[in-house]
Amino acid sequence: MKPSTLTQLLVAVICKAVTTARNETDTFVSEQAESFVSTQLLIRDVPVLPTRTIARYFRLRLTWKNGYKWQGSRSEKWWCMRCKNSSCSKNSGIEITKCSRNDSRQQFYFDNNRIRSRKSGRCLERRGRSIKLDTCDGSRNQRWDGLSTRQPFQLREAGSSVKCASQHHEPKRGEVVYMTSCKKSRASKTDLWNVY
């Protein structure tokens, strides 16, 4: 056999082995991912995050779309969620304000279907209609459905599609975010949030 033919044969064998190993690995990873999704996630019309921490910090912004009209204006608005007190301490409420990269009270992250303040590490907790920050304890009132880092989502209480976090009317600075009817907030175009 000529050296070039032998080299070509060896390259072909190595390529086939690598492709086979890659396919087997991809199949295993894909099967594990499907198993995880089927056992860990509540499959809904809006995807939810896996049960793990997303290390990236972000702001939660009310979704704006062309054609919206808030407070008499059709120009794009940038309203973000933030904790009301300066330290984001226990029992701090949540409000709407203009989005700002420099406001640490607007920075949050997802953790086990919870929303945590970067500033204090506390979790958003539903208390009836109110939403407050509290020590993370894994309770149902701290779990949220619908969380997504890729597309707009409704911030819904776990296991329900009836109640959403919003203020169900045209937003303005300092308004409190609370639990309200998803239907009402959808009508006022304030039912969707996005990671920003």
PDB file of C-alpha atoms in Angstrom:
ATOM      1  CA  MET A   1       0.000   0.000   0.000  1.00  0.00           C
ATOM      2  CA  LYS A   2       1.294   3.487  -0.807  1.00  0.00           C
ATOM      3  CA  PRO A   3       1.972   5.806   2.168  1.00  0.00           C
ATOM      4  CA  SER A   4      -0.599   8.310   0.949  1.00  0.00           C
ATOM      5  CA  THR A   5      -3.263   5.576   0.664  1.00  0.00           C
ATOM      6  CA  LEU A   6      -2.387   4.287   4.145  1.00  0.00           C
ATOM      7  CA  THR A   7      -2.611   7.829   5.524  1.00  0.00           C
ATOM      8  CA  GLN A   8      -5.980   8.324   3.871  1.00  0.00           C
ATOM      9  CA  LEU A   9      -7.227   5.020   5.292  1.00  0.00           C
ATOM     10  CA  LEU A  10      -6.033   5.912   8.813  1.00  0.00           C
ATOM     11  CA  VAL A  11      -7.661   9.354   8.585  1.00  0.00           C
ATOM     12  CA  ALA A  12     -10.943   7.754   7.442  1.00  0.00           C
ATOM     13  CA  VAL A  13     -10.860   5.221  10.327  1.00  0.00           C
ATOM     14  CA  ILE A  14     -10.102   7.944  12.891  1.00  0.00           C
ATOM     15  CA  CYS A  15     -12.851  10.211  11.507  1.00  0.00           C
ATOM     16  CA  LYS A  16     -15.367   7.341  11.661  1.00  0.00           C
ATOM     17  CA  ALA A  17     -14.366   6.547  15.280  1.00  0.00           C
ATOM     18  CA  VAL A  18     -14.664  10.207  16.326  1.00  0.00           C
ATOM     19  CA  THR A  19     -18.054  10.576  14.582  1.00  0.00           C
ATOM     20  CA  THR A  20     -19.353   7.382  16.227  1.00  0.00           C
ATOM     21  CA  ALA A  21     -18.152   8.500  19.686  1.00  0.00           C
ATOM     22  CA  ARG A  22     -19.633  11.968  19.178  1.00  0.00           C
ATOM     23  CA  ASN A  23     -22.992  10.512  18.068  1.00  0.00           C
ATOM     24  CA  GLU A  24     -23.084   8.149  21.047  1.00  0.00           C
ATOM     25  CA  THR A  25     -22.238  11.040  23.411  1.00  0.00           C
ATOM     26  CA  ASP A  26     -24.845  13.312  21.801  1.00  0.00           C
ATOM     27  CA  THR A  27     -27.456  10.550  22.065  1.00  0.00           C
ATOM     28  CA  PHE A  28     -26.612   9.978  25.743  1.00  0.00           C
ATOM     29  CA  VAL A  29     -26.689  13.711  26.527  1.00  0.00           C
ATOM     30  CA  SER A  30     -29.915  14.122  24.556  1.00  0.00           C
ATOM     31  CA  GLU A  31     -31.542  11.183  26.396  1.00  0.00           C
ATOM     32  CA  GLN A  32     -30.404  12.578  29.747  1.00  0.00           C
ATOM     33  CA  ALA A  33     -31.744  16.040  28.859  1.00  0.00           C
ATOM     34  CA  GLU A  34     -35.105  14.612  27.763  1.00  0.00           C
ATOM     35  CA  SER A  35     -35.315  12.585  30.967  1.00  0.00           C
ATOM     36  CA  PHE A  36     -34.492  15.685  33.018  1.00  0.00           C
ATOM     37  CA  VAL A  37     -37.071  17.789  31.201  1.00  0.00           C
ATOM     38  CA  SER A  38     -39.812  15.205  31.592  1.00  0.00           C
ATOM     39  CA  THR A  39     -39.183  14.768  35.337  1.00  0.00           C
ATOM     40  CA  GLN A  40     -38.132  18.232  36.466  1.00  0.00           C
ATOM     41  CA  LEU A  41     -40.097  20.741  34.424  1.00  0.00           C
ATOM     42  CA  LEU A  42     -43.737  21.674  34.224  1.00  0.00           C
ATOM     43  CA  ILE A  43     -44.350  21.679  30.485  1.00  0.00           C
ATOM     44  CA  ARG A  44     -46.583  24.614  29.524  1.00  0.00           C
ATOM     45  CA  ASP A  45     -47.123  26.900  26.600  1.00  0.00           C
ATOM     46  CA  VAL A  46     -44.328  29.096  28.006  1.00  0.00           C
ATOM     47  CA  PRO A  47     -41.043  27.285  28.757  1.00  0.00           C
ATOM     48  CA  VAL A  48     -39.662  27.291  32.285  1.00  0.00           C
ATOM     49  CA  LEU A  49     -36.089  27.116  33.447  1.00  0.00           C
ATOM     50  CA  PRO A  50     -34.481  23.897  34.624  1.00  0.00           C
ATOM     51  CA  THR A  51     -34.028  23.455  38.359  1.00  0.00           C
ATOM     52  CA  ARG A  52     -30.595  25.049  38.624  1.00  0.00           C
ATOM     53  CA  THR A  53     -29.033  28.430  39.263  1.00  0.00           C
ATOM     54  CA  ILE A  54     -28.478  30.785  36.362  1.00  0.00           C
ATOM     55  CA  ALA A  55     -25.368  32.685  37.435  1.00  0.00           C
ATOM     56  CA  ARG A  56     -25.925  35.638  35.128  1.00  0.00           C
ATOM     57  CA  TYR A  57     -27.469  38.683  36.784  1.00  0.00           C
ATOM     58  CA  PHE A  58     -30.104  40.659  34.923  1.00  0.00           C
ATOM     59  CA  ARG A  59     -32.950  43.132  35.205  1.00  0.00           C
ATOM     60  CA  LEU A  60     -36.595  42.116  34.788  1.00  0.00           C
ATOM     61  CA  ARG A  61     -38.169  44.499  32.310  1.00  0.00           C
ATOM     62  CA  LEU A  62     -41.826  44.858  31.359  1.00  0.00           C
ATOM     63  CA  THR A  63     -42.054  43.763  27.738  1.00  0.00           C
ATOM     64  CA  TRP A  64     -42.753  46.566  25.266  1.00  0.00           C
ATOM     65  CA  LYS A  65     -44.041  45.879  21.757  1.00  0.00           C
ATOM     66  CA  ASN A  66     -44.767  48.184  18.803  1.00  0.00           C
ATOM     67  CA  GLY A  67     -48.326  49.475  19.038  1.00  0.00           C
ATOM     68  CA  TYR A  68     -48.381  49.638  22.848  1.00  0.00           C
ATOM     69  CA  LYS A  69     -49.575  52.890  24.386  1.00  0.00           C
ATOM     70  CA  TRP A  70     -48.651  53.526  28.029  1.00  0.00           C
ATOM     71  CA  GLN A  71     -49.455  56.798  29.824  1.00  0.00           C
ATOM     72  CA  GLY A  72     -50.597  58.350  26.527  1.00  0.00           C
ATOM     73  CA  SER A  73     -47.334  57.649  24.696  1.00  0.00           C
ATOM     74  CA  ARG A  74     -46.555  55.198  21.899  1.00  0.00           C
ATOM     75  CA  SER A  75     -42.774  55.544  22.313  1.00  0.00           C
ATOM     76  CA  GLU A  76     -40.880  52.582  23.759  1.00  0.00           C
ATOM     77  CA  LYS A  77     -40.709  52.432  27.550  1.00  0.00           C
ATOM     78  CA  TRP A  78     -38.048  50.855  29.722  1.00  0.00           C
ATOM     79  CA  TRP A  79     -39.705  49.879  33.022  1.00  0.00           C
ATOM     80  CA  CYS A  80     -37.829  47.470  35.286  1.00  0.00           C
ATOM     81  CA  MET A  81     -38.591  45.742  38.554  1.00  0.00           C
ATOM     82  CA  ARG A  82     -36.599  46.726  41.661  1.00  0.00           C
ATOM     83  CA  CYS A  83     -36.778  46.295  45.417  1.00  0.00           C
ATOM     84  CA  LYS A  84     -38.193  49.338  47.177  1.00  0.00           C
ATOM     85  CA  ASN A  85     -35.673  49.814  49.982  1.00  0.00           C
ATOM     86  CA  SER A  86     -32.002  50.574  49.412  1.00  0.00           C
ATOM     87  CA  SER A  87     -30.649  47.313  50.878  1.00  0.00           C
ATOM     88  CA  CYS A  88     -33.274  44.949  49.415  1.00  0.00           C
ATOM     89  CA  SER A  89     -33.755  43.666  52.945  1.00  0.00           C
ATOM     90  CA  LYS A  90     -36.407  41.361  54.352  1.00  0.00           C
ATOM     91  CA  ASN A  91     -39.990  42.557  53.698  1.00  0.00           C
ATOM     92  CA  SER A  92     -38.928  45.023  50.994  1.00  0.00           C
ATOM     93  CA  GLY A  93     -41.674  45.420  48.406  1.00  0.00           C
ATOM     94  CA  ILE A  94     -41.150  45.404  44.646  1.00  0.00           C
ATOM     95  CA  GLU A  95     -41.808  48.420  42.407  1.00  0.00           C
ATOM     96  CA  ILE A  96     -41.470  49.607  38.809  1.00  0.00           C
ATOM     97  CA  THR A  97     -38.888  52.219  37.870  1.00  0.00           C
ATOM     98  CA  LYS A  98     -36.904  53.294  34.792  1.00  0.00           C
ATOM     99  CA  CYS A  99     -34.353  50.642  33.850  1.00  0.00           C
ATOM    100  CA  SER A 100     -30.792  51.518  34.856  1.00  0.00           C
ATOM    101  CA  ARG A 101     -27.587  49.530  34.533  1.00  0.00           C
ATOM    102  CA  ASN A 102     -26.252  51.313  37.627  1.00  0.00           C
ATOM    103  CA  ASP A 103     -29.122  50.439  39.992  1.00  0.00           C
ATOM    104  CA  SER A 104     -28.094  47.324  41.941  1.00  0.00           C
ATOM    105  CA  ARG A 105     -31.647  47.046  43.322  1.00  0.00           C
ATOM    106  CA  GLN A 106     -32.763  46.050  39.796  1.00  0.00           C
ATOM    107  CA  GLN A 107     -30.425  43.058  39.554  1.00  0.00           C
ATOM    108  CA  PHE A 108     -31.886  39.584  39.995  1.00  0.00           C
ATOM    109  CA  TYR A 109     -31.109  35.971  39.111  1.00  0.00           C
ATOM    110  CA  PHE A 110     -33.052  32.715  38.772  1.00  0.00           C
ATOM    111  CA  ASP A 111     -32.368  29.896  41.234  1.00  0.00           C
ATOM    112  CA  ASN A 112     -34.491  26.716  41.408  1.00  0.00           C
ATOM    113  CA  ASN A 113     -37.507  28.479  39.885  1.00  0.00           C
ATOM    114  CA  ARG A 114     -37.067  31.272  42.403  1.00  0.00           C
ATOM    115  CA  ILE A 115     -36.132  34.892  41.728  1.00  0.00           C
ATOM    116  CA  ARG A 116     -33.389  36.228  43.965  1.00  0.00           C
ATOM    117  CA  SER A 117     -32.079  39.736  44.522  1.00  0.00           C
ATOM    118  CA  ARG A 118     -28.399  40.023  43.672  1.00  0.00           C
ATOM    119  CA  LYS A 119     -28.001  42.725  46.314  1.00  0.00           C
ATOM    120  CA  SER A 120     -29.324  40.721  49.291  1.00  0.00           C
ATOM    121  CA  GLY A 121     -29.740  37.156  48.011  1.00  0.00           C
ATOM    122  CA  ARG A 122     -33.362  37.215  49.237  1.00  0.00           C
ATOM    123  CA  CYS A 123     -36.195  35.632  47.261  1.00  0.00           C
ATOM    124  CA  LEU A 124     -39.349  37.185  45.824  1.00  0.00           C
ATOM    125  CA  GLU A 125     -42.200  35.766  47.884  1.00  0.00           C
ATOM    126  CA  ARG A 126     -45.943  35.987  47.293  1.00  0.00           C
ATOM    127  CA  ARG A 127     -47.992  36.960  50.345  1.00  0.00           C
ATOM    128  CA  GLY A 128     -51.571  37.072  49.152  1.00  0.00           C
ATOM    129  CA  ARG A 129     -51.551  39.893  46.589  1.00  0.00           C
ATOM    130  CA  SER A 130     -48.270  41.370  47.881  1.00  0.00           C
ATOM    131  CA  ILE A 131     -44.786  40.452  46.681  1.00  0.00           C
ATOM    132  CA  LYS A 132     -41.981  40.931  49.218  1.00  0.00           C
ATOM    133  CA  LEU A 133     -38.358  39.883  49.590  1.00  0.00           C
ATOM    134  CA  ASP A 134     -37.701  37.226  52.228  1.00  0.00           C
ATOM    135  CA  THR A 135     -35.117  34.641  53.241  1.00  0.00           C
ATOM    136  CA  CYS A 136     -35.092  31.864  50.655  1.00  0.00           C
ATOM    137  CA  ASP A 137     -36.616  28.746  52.194  1.00  0.00           C
ATOM    138  CA  GLY A 138     -37.851  26.712  49.224  1.00  0.00           C
ATOM    139  CA  SER A 139     -41.518  27.319  50.024  1.00  0.00           C
ATOM    140  CA  ARG A 140     -44.173  27.209  47.294  1.00  0.00           C
ATOM    141  CA  ASN A 141     -44.764  30.976  47.706  1.00  0.00           C
ATOM    142  CA  GLN A 142     -41.213  31.575  46.467  1.00  0.00           C
ATOM    143  CA  ARG A 143     -41.540  29.385  43.372  1.00  0.00           C
ATOM    144  CA  TRP A 144     -42.577  30.807  39.999  1.00  0.00           C
ATOM    145  CA  ASP A 145     -43.696  29.256  36.722  1.00  0.00           C
ATOM    146  CA  GLY A 146     -42.909  30.597  33.289  1.00  0.00           C
ATOM    147  CA  LEU A 147     -39.344  31.824  33.889  1.00  0.00           C
ATOM    148  CA  SER A 148     -37.296  32.203  30.716  1.00  0.00           C
ATOM    149  CA  THR A 149     -34.034  33.878  29.762  1.00  0.00           C
ATOM    150  CA  ARG A 150     -34.819  33.650  26.031  1.00  0.00           C
ATOM    151  CA  GLN A 151     -38.264  35.111  25.466  1.00  0.00           C
ATOM    152  CA  PRO A 152     -40.948  37.195  27.192  1.00  0.00           C
ATOM    153  CA  PHE A 153     -42.802  35.327  29.935  1.00  0.00           C
ATOM    154  CA  GLN A 154     -45.633  35.711  32.411  1.00  0.00           C
ATOM    155  CA  LEU A 155     -44.379  35.711  35.991  1.00  0.00           C
ATOM    156  CA  ARG A 156     -46.937  33.243  37.377  1.00  0.00           C
ATOM    157  CA  GLU A 157     -47.384  31.645  40.765  1.00  0.00           C
ATOM    158  CA  ALA A 158     -46.273  28.016  40.722  1.00  0.00           C
ATOM    159  CA  GLY A 159     -48.959  25.639  39.473  1.00  0.00           C
ATOM    160  CA  SER A 160     -51.352  28.334  38.249  1.00  0.00           C
ATOM    161  CA  SER A 161     -52.007  30.278  35.075  1.00  0.00           C
ATOM    162  CA  VAL A 162     -54.517  32.619  36.749  1.00  0.00           C
ATOM    163  CA  LYS A 163     -52.339  34.992  38.845  1.00  0.00           C
ATOM    164  CA  CYS A 164     -49.400  36.986  37.482  1.00  0.00           C
ATOM    165  CA  ALA A 165     -46.967  39.548  38.888  1.00  0.00           C
ATOM    166  CA  SER A 166     -47.805  42.961  37.389  1.00  0.00           C
ATOM    167  CA  GLN A 167     -49.748  46.114  38.234  1.00  0.00           C
ATOM    168  CA  HIS A 168     -52.464  45.505  35.561  1.00  0.00           C
ATOM    169  CA  HIS A 169     -52.545  49.027  34.173  1.00  0.00           C
ATOM    170  CA  GLU A 170     -50.214  51.366  32.313  1.00  0.00           C
ATOM    171  CA  PRO A 171     -46.978  51.492  34.316  1.00  0.00           C
ATOM    172  CA  LYS A 172     -45.324  54.542  35.836  1.00  0.00           C
ATOM    173  CA  ARG A 173     -42.424  55.137  38.212  1.00  0.00           C
ATOM    174  CA  GLY A 174     -42.883  53.873  41.775  1.00  0.00           C
ATOM    175  CA  GLU A 175     -45.892  51.643  41.158  1.00  0.00           C
ATOM    176  CA  VAL A 176     -45.982  48.490  43.243  1.00  0.00           C
ATOM    177  CA  VAL A 177     -45.697  45.096  41.549  1.00  0.00           C
ATOM    178  CA  TYR A 178     -48.228  42.656  43.015  1.00  0.00           C
ATOM    179  CA  MET A 179     -50.168  39.526  42.165  1.00  0.00           C
ATOM    180  CA  THR A 180     -53.158  40.198  39.955  1.00  0.00           C
ATOM    181  CA  SER A 181     -55.258  38.490  37.339  1.00  0.00           C
ATOM    182  CA  CYS A 182     -53.200  37.470  34.289  1.00  0.00           C
ATOM    183  CA  LYS A 183     -56.261  38.324  32.206  1.00  0.00           C
ATOM    184  CA  LYS A 184     -56.391  41.920  33.544  1.00  0.00           C
ATOM    185  CA  SER A 185     -52.668  42.487  33.122  1.00  0.00           C
ATOM    186  CA  ARG A 186     -52.809  41.006  29.604  1.00  0.00           C
ATOM    187  CA  ALA A 187     -55.574  43.494  28.714  1.00  0.00           C
ATOM    188  CA  SER A 188     -53.355  46.404  29.811  1.00  0.00           C
ATOM    189  CA  LYS A 189     -50.315  44.834  28.091  1.00  0.00           C
ATOM    190  CA  THR A 190     -48.342  44.461  31.327  1.00  0.00           C
ATOM    191  CA  ASP A 191     -48.418  40.674  31.722  1.00  0.00           C
ATOM    192  CA  LEU A 192     -45.075  39.904  30.065  1.00  0.00           C
ATOM    193  CA  TRP A 193     -41.542  40.333  31.449  1.00  0.00           C
ATOM    194  CA  ASN A 194     -38.213  39.744  29.831  1.00  0.00           C
ATOM    195  CA  VAL A 195     -34.652  39.344  31.036  1.00  0.00           C
ATOM    196  CA  TYR A 196     -32.719  42.500  30.179  1.00  0.00           C
TER     197      TYR A 196
END
